[in-house]
């Protein structure tokens, strides 16, 4: 049992930040797909208020920030080799999606089916990404495979 100290450990803030920076690319990829419905309903999602190109720019920016941020648990010792490897590989795939969505015309009027399929793929992969990042951390600890980088 942990004592209540009134403080929040840095690892908790890092895990919060991972979810915080993951959320925009996740929801904005979906909003590129459903921007017409959001507009009709009067929901001020980013593609409706600032356009698809601005949305794609923000998806890329947040993903670029997320990839190294998600590796911080390795630096603090919360994550070990397994977490680091899994998270790096998943981050590179997520970043690849973000770059391809950024280069596409997803969400634009007349966007191709391939562009929209790419946005859908990013949205679906983002769900898998978050699940596997946290699963790697949990499995690493639960299975006794947590070996922090730099530990003897």
C-alpha positions as a Markdown table, in Angstrom:
| # | Residue | x | y | z |
|---|---|---|---|---|
| 1 | Unk | 0.0 | 0.0 | 0.0 |
| 2 | Unk | 1.3 | 3.4 | -0.9 |
| 3 | Unk | 1.1 | 6.2 | 1.7 |
| 4 | Unk | -1.0 | 9.2 | 0.8 |
| 5 | Unk | 1.5 | 12.1 | 0.6 |
| 6 | Unk | -0.4 | 14.8 | -1.2 |
| 7 | Unk | 2.1 | 14.6 | -4.0 |
| 8 | Unk | 1.8 | 13.1 | -7.5 |
| 9 | Unk | 4.8 | 11.1 | -8.7 |
| 10 | Unk | 6.4 | 12.2 | -11.9 |
| 11 | Unk | 5.6 | 8.8 | -13.5 |
| 12 | Unk | 1.9 | 9.5 | -12.9 |
| 13 | Unk | 2.2 | 12.8 | -14.7 |
| 14 | Unk | 4.0 | 11.1 | -17.6 |
| 15 | Unk | 1.3 | 8.5 | -18.0 |
| 16 | Unk | -1.3 | 11.3 | -17.9 |
| 17 | Unk | 0.7 | 13.2 | -20.6 |
| 18 | Unk | 0.8 | 10.2 | -22.8 |
| 19 | Unk | -3.0 | 10.0 | -22.8 |
| 20 | Unk | -3.2 | 13.8 | -23.1 |
| 21 | Unk | -1.0 | 13.9 | -26.2 |
| 22 | Unk | -2.5 | 10.7 | -27.7 |
| 23 | Unk | -6.0 | 12.1 | -27.6 |
| 24 | Unk | -5.9 | 14.8 | -30.3 |
| 25 | Unk | -4.4 | 12.6 | -33.1 |
| 26 | Unk | -6.9 | 9.9 | -32.2 |
| 27 | Unk | -10.0 | 12.1 | -32.2 |
| 28 | Unk | -8.9 | 14.3 | -35.1 |
| 29 | Unk | -8.3 | 11.3 | -37.3 |
| 30 | Unk | -11.9 | 10.3 | -36.6 |
| 31 | Unk | -13.1 | 13.9 | -37.1 |
| 32 | Unk | -11.5 | 14.0 | -40.6 |
| 33 | Unk | -13.8 | 11.1 | -41.4 |
| 34 | Unk | -17.0 | 12.6 | -39.8 |
| 35 | Unk | -16.4 | 16.3 | -40.3 |
| 36 | Unk | -19.6 | 16.6 | -42.4 |
| 37 | Unk | -21.7 | 15.1 | -39.6 |
| 38 | Unk | -20.0 | 17.4 | -37.0 |
| 39 | Unk | -20.7 | 20.4 | -39.2 |
| 40 | Unk | -24.4 | 19.5 | -39.7 |
| 41 | Unk | -24.8 | 19.0 | -36.0 |
| 42 | Unk | -23.0 | 22.3 | -35.1 |
| 43 | Unk | -20.2 | 20.5 | -33.2 |
| 44 | Unk | -17.1 | 22.7 | -33.4 |
| 45 | Unk | -14.5 | 20.1 | -34.1 |
| 46 | Unk | -11.2 | 21.2 | -35.6 |
| 47 | Unk | -11.9 | 20.3 | -39.2 |
| 48 | Unk | -15.1 | 22.3 | -39.0 |
| 49 | Unk | -13.6 | 25.4 | -37.3 |
| 50 | Unk | -10.2 | 25.5 | -38.9 |
| 51 | Unk | -10.3 | 23.1 | -41.9 |
| 52 | Unk | -8.9 | 19.7 | -42.8 |
| 53 | Unk | -5.4 | 20.9 | -43.5 |
| 54 | Unk | -5.0 | 22.6 | -40.1 |
| 55 | Unk | -6.3 | 19.3 | -38.5 |
| 56 | Unk | -3.8 | 17.3 | -40.4 |
| 57 | Unk | -1.0 | 19.7 | -39.2 |
| 58 | Unk | -2.1 | 19.3 | -35.6 |
| 59 | Unk | -2.3 | 15.5 | -35.9 |
| 60 | Unk | 1.3 | 15.5 | -37.1 |
| 61 | Unk | 2.5 | 17.9 | -34.4 |
| 62 | Unk | 0.8 | 16.1 | -31.5 |
| 63 | Unk | 2.2 | 12.7 | -32.8 |
| 64 | Unk | 5.7 | 14.1 | -33.1 |
| 65 | Unk | 5.4 | 15.2 | -29.4 |
| 66 | Unk | 3.8 | 11.9 | -28.3 |
| 67 | Unk | 6.5 | 9.6 | -29.6 |
| 68 | Unk | 9.4 | 10.8 | -27.4 |
| 69 | Unk | 7.0 | 11.5 | -24.5 |
| 70 | Unk | 5.9 | 7.9 | -24.5 |
| 71 | Unk | 9.5 | 6.8 | -24.1 |
| 72 | Unk | 10.0 | 8.9 | -20.9 |
| 73 | Unk | 9.0 | 6.0 | -18.6 |
| 74 | Unk | 12.2 | 4.3 | -19.8 |
| 75 | Unk | 14.2 | 7.3 | -18.6 |
| 76 | Unk | 12.5 | 7.3 | -15.2 |
| 77 | Unk | 12.8 | 3.5 | -14.7 |
| 78 | Unk | 9.1 | 2.9 | -14.8 |
| 79 | Unk | 9.5 | 1.2 | -18.2 |
| 80 | Unk | 12.2 | -1.2 | -19.1 |
| 81 | Unk | 13.6 | -2.8 | -22.3 |
| 82 | Unk | 10.4 | -4.4 | -23.3 |
| 83 | Unk | 8.3 | -1.3 | -22.8 |
| 84 | Unk | 10.9 | 0.8 | -24.6 |
| 85 | Unk | 11.1 | -1.5 | -27.6 |
| 86 | Unk | 7.4 | -1.9 | -28.0 |
| 87 | Unk | 6.7 | 1.8 | -27.5 |
| 88 | Unk | 9.4 | 2.8 | -29.9 |
| 89 | Unk | 8.1 | 0.5 | -32.6 |
| 90 | Unk | 4.5 | 1.5 | -32.1 |
| 91 | Unk | 5.5 | 5.1 | -32.0 |
| 92 | Unk | 7.2 | 4.9 | -35.4 |
| 93 | Unk | 4.2 | 3.2 | -36.9 |
| 94 | Unk | 1.9 | 5.9 | -35.4 |
| 95 | Unk | 4.2 | 8.6 | -36.7 |
| 96 | Unk | 4.2 | 7.0 | -40.1 |
| 97 | Unk | 0.4 | 7.2 | -40.1 |
| 98 | Unk | 0.5 | 10.8 | -39.0 |
| 99 | Unk | 3.0 | 11.7 | -41.8 |
| 100 | Unk | 0.9 | 9.9 | -44.4 |
| 101 | Unk | -2.3 | 11.6 | -43.2 |
| 102 | Unk | -0.5 | 14.9 | -43.2 |
| 103 | Unk | 0.5 | 14.4 | -46.8 |
| 104 | Unk | -3.0 | 13.3 | -47.8 |
| 105 | Unk | -6.1 | 15.2 | -48.5 |
| 106 | Unk | -8.2 | 13.4 | -45.8 |
| 107 | Unk | -11.1 | 15.6 | -44.8 |
| 108 | Unk | -10.9 | 17.9 | -47.8 |
| 109 | Unk | -13.8 | 18.2 | -50.2 |
| 110 | Unk | -13.3 | 15.6 | -52.8 |
| 111 | Unk | -10.7 | 13.6 | -50.8 |
| 112 | Unk | -10.0 | 10.2 | -52.4 |
| 113 | Unk | -11.2 | 7.0 | -50.8 |
| 114 | Unk | -7.6 | 6.1 | -50.2 |
| 115 | Unk | -7.1 | 9.3 | -48.2 |
| 116 | Unk | -10.1 | 8.6 | -46.1 |
| 117 | Unk | -9.1 | 5.0 | -45.6 |
| 118 | Unk | -5.7 | 6.3 | -44.4 |
| 119 | Unk | -7.4 | 8.5 | -41.8 |
| 120 | Unk | -9.6 | 5.6 | -40.7 |
| 121 | Unk | -6.5 | 3.4 | -40.4 |
| 122 | Unk | -4.8 | 6.0 | -38.2 |
| 123 | Unk | -7.8 | 6.2 | -36.0 |
| 124 | Unk | -8.0 | 2.4 | -35.6 |
| 125 | Unk | -4.3 | 2.1 | -35.1 |
| 126 | Unk | -4.4 | 4.8 | -32.4 |
| 127 | Unk | -6.6 | 2.6 | -30.3 |
| 128 | Unk | -4.3 | -0.4 | -30.7 |
| 129 | Unk | -1.3 | 1.9 | -30.0 |
| 130 | Unk | -2.6 | 3.1 | -26.6 |
| 131 | Unk | -3.7 | -0.3 | -25.6 |
| 132 | Unk | -0.3 | -1.9 | -26.4 |
| 133 | Unk | 1.8 | 0.8 | -24.9 |
| 134 | Unk | 0.0 | 0.4 | -21.5 |
| 135 | Unk | -0.2 | -3.4 | -21.9 |
| 136 | Unk | 3.6 | -3.6 | -22.5 |
| 137 | Unk | 4.1 | -1.7 | -19.2 |
| 138 | Unk | 1.7 | -3.9 | -17.3 |
| 139 | Unk | 3.0 | -7.2 | -18.7 |
| 140 | Unk | 6.6 | -6.2 | -18.2 |
| 141 | Unk | 5.9 | -5.6 | -14.5 |
| 142 | Unk | 3.4 | -8.4 | -13.9 |
| 143 | Unk | 5.6 | -11.1 | -15.6 |
| 144 | Unk | 8.7 | -10.0 | -13.7 |
| 145 | Unk | 10.3 | -8.9 | -16.9 |
| 146 | Unk | 10.9 | -5.3 | -15.8 |
| 147 | Unk | 14.6 | -4.6 | -16.3 |
| 148 | Unk | 15.2 | -0.9 | -16.4 |
| 149 | Unk | 17.7 | 0.3 | -18.9 |
| 150 | Unk | 21.0 | 1.0 | -17.1 |
| 151 | Unk | 20.2 | -1.5 | -14.3 |
| 152 | Unk | 23.0 | -3.9 | -13.5 |
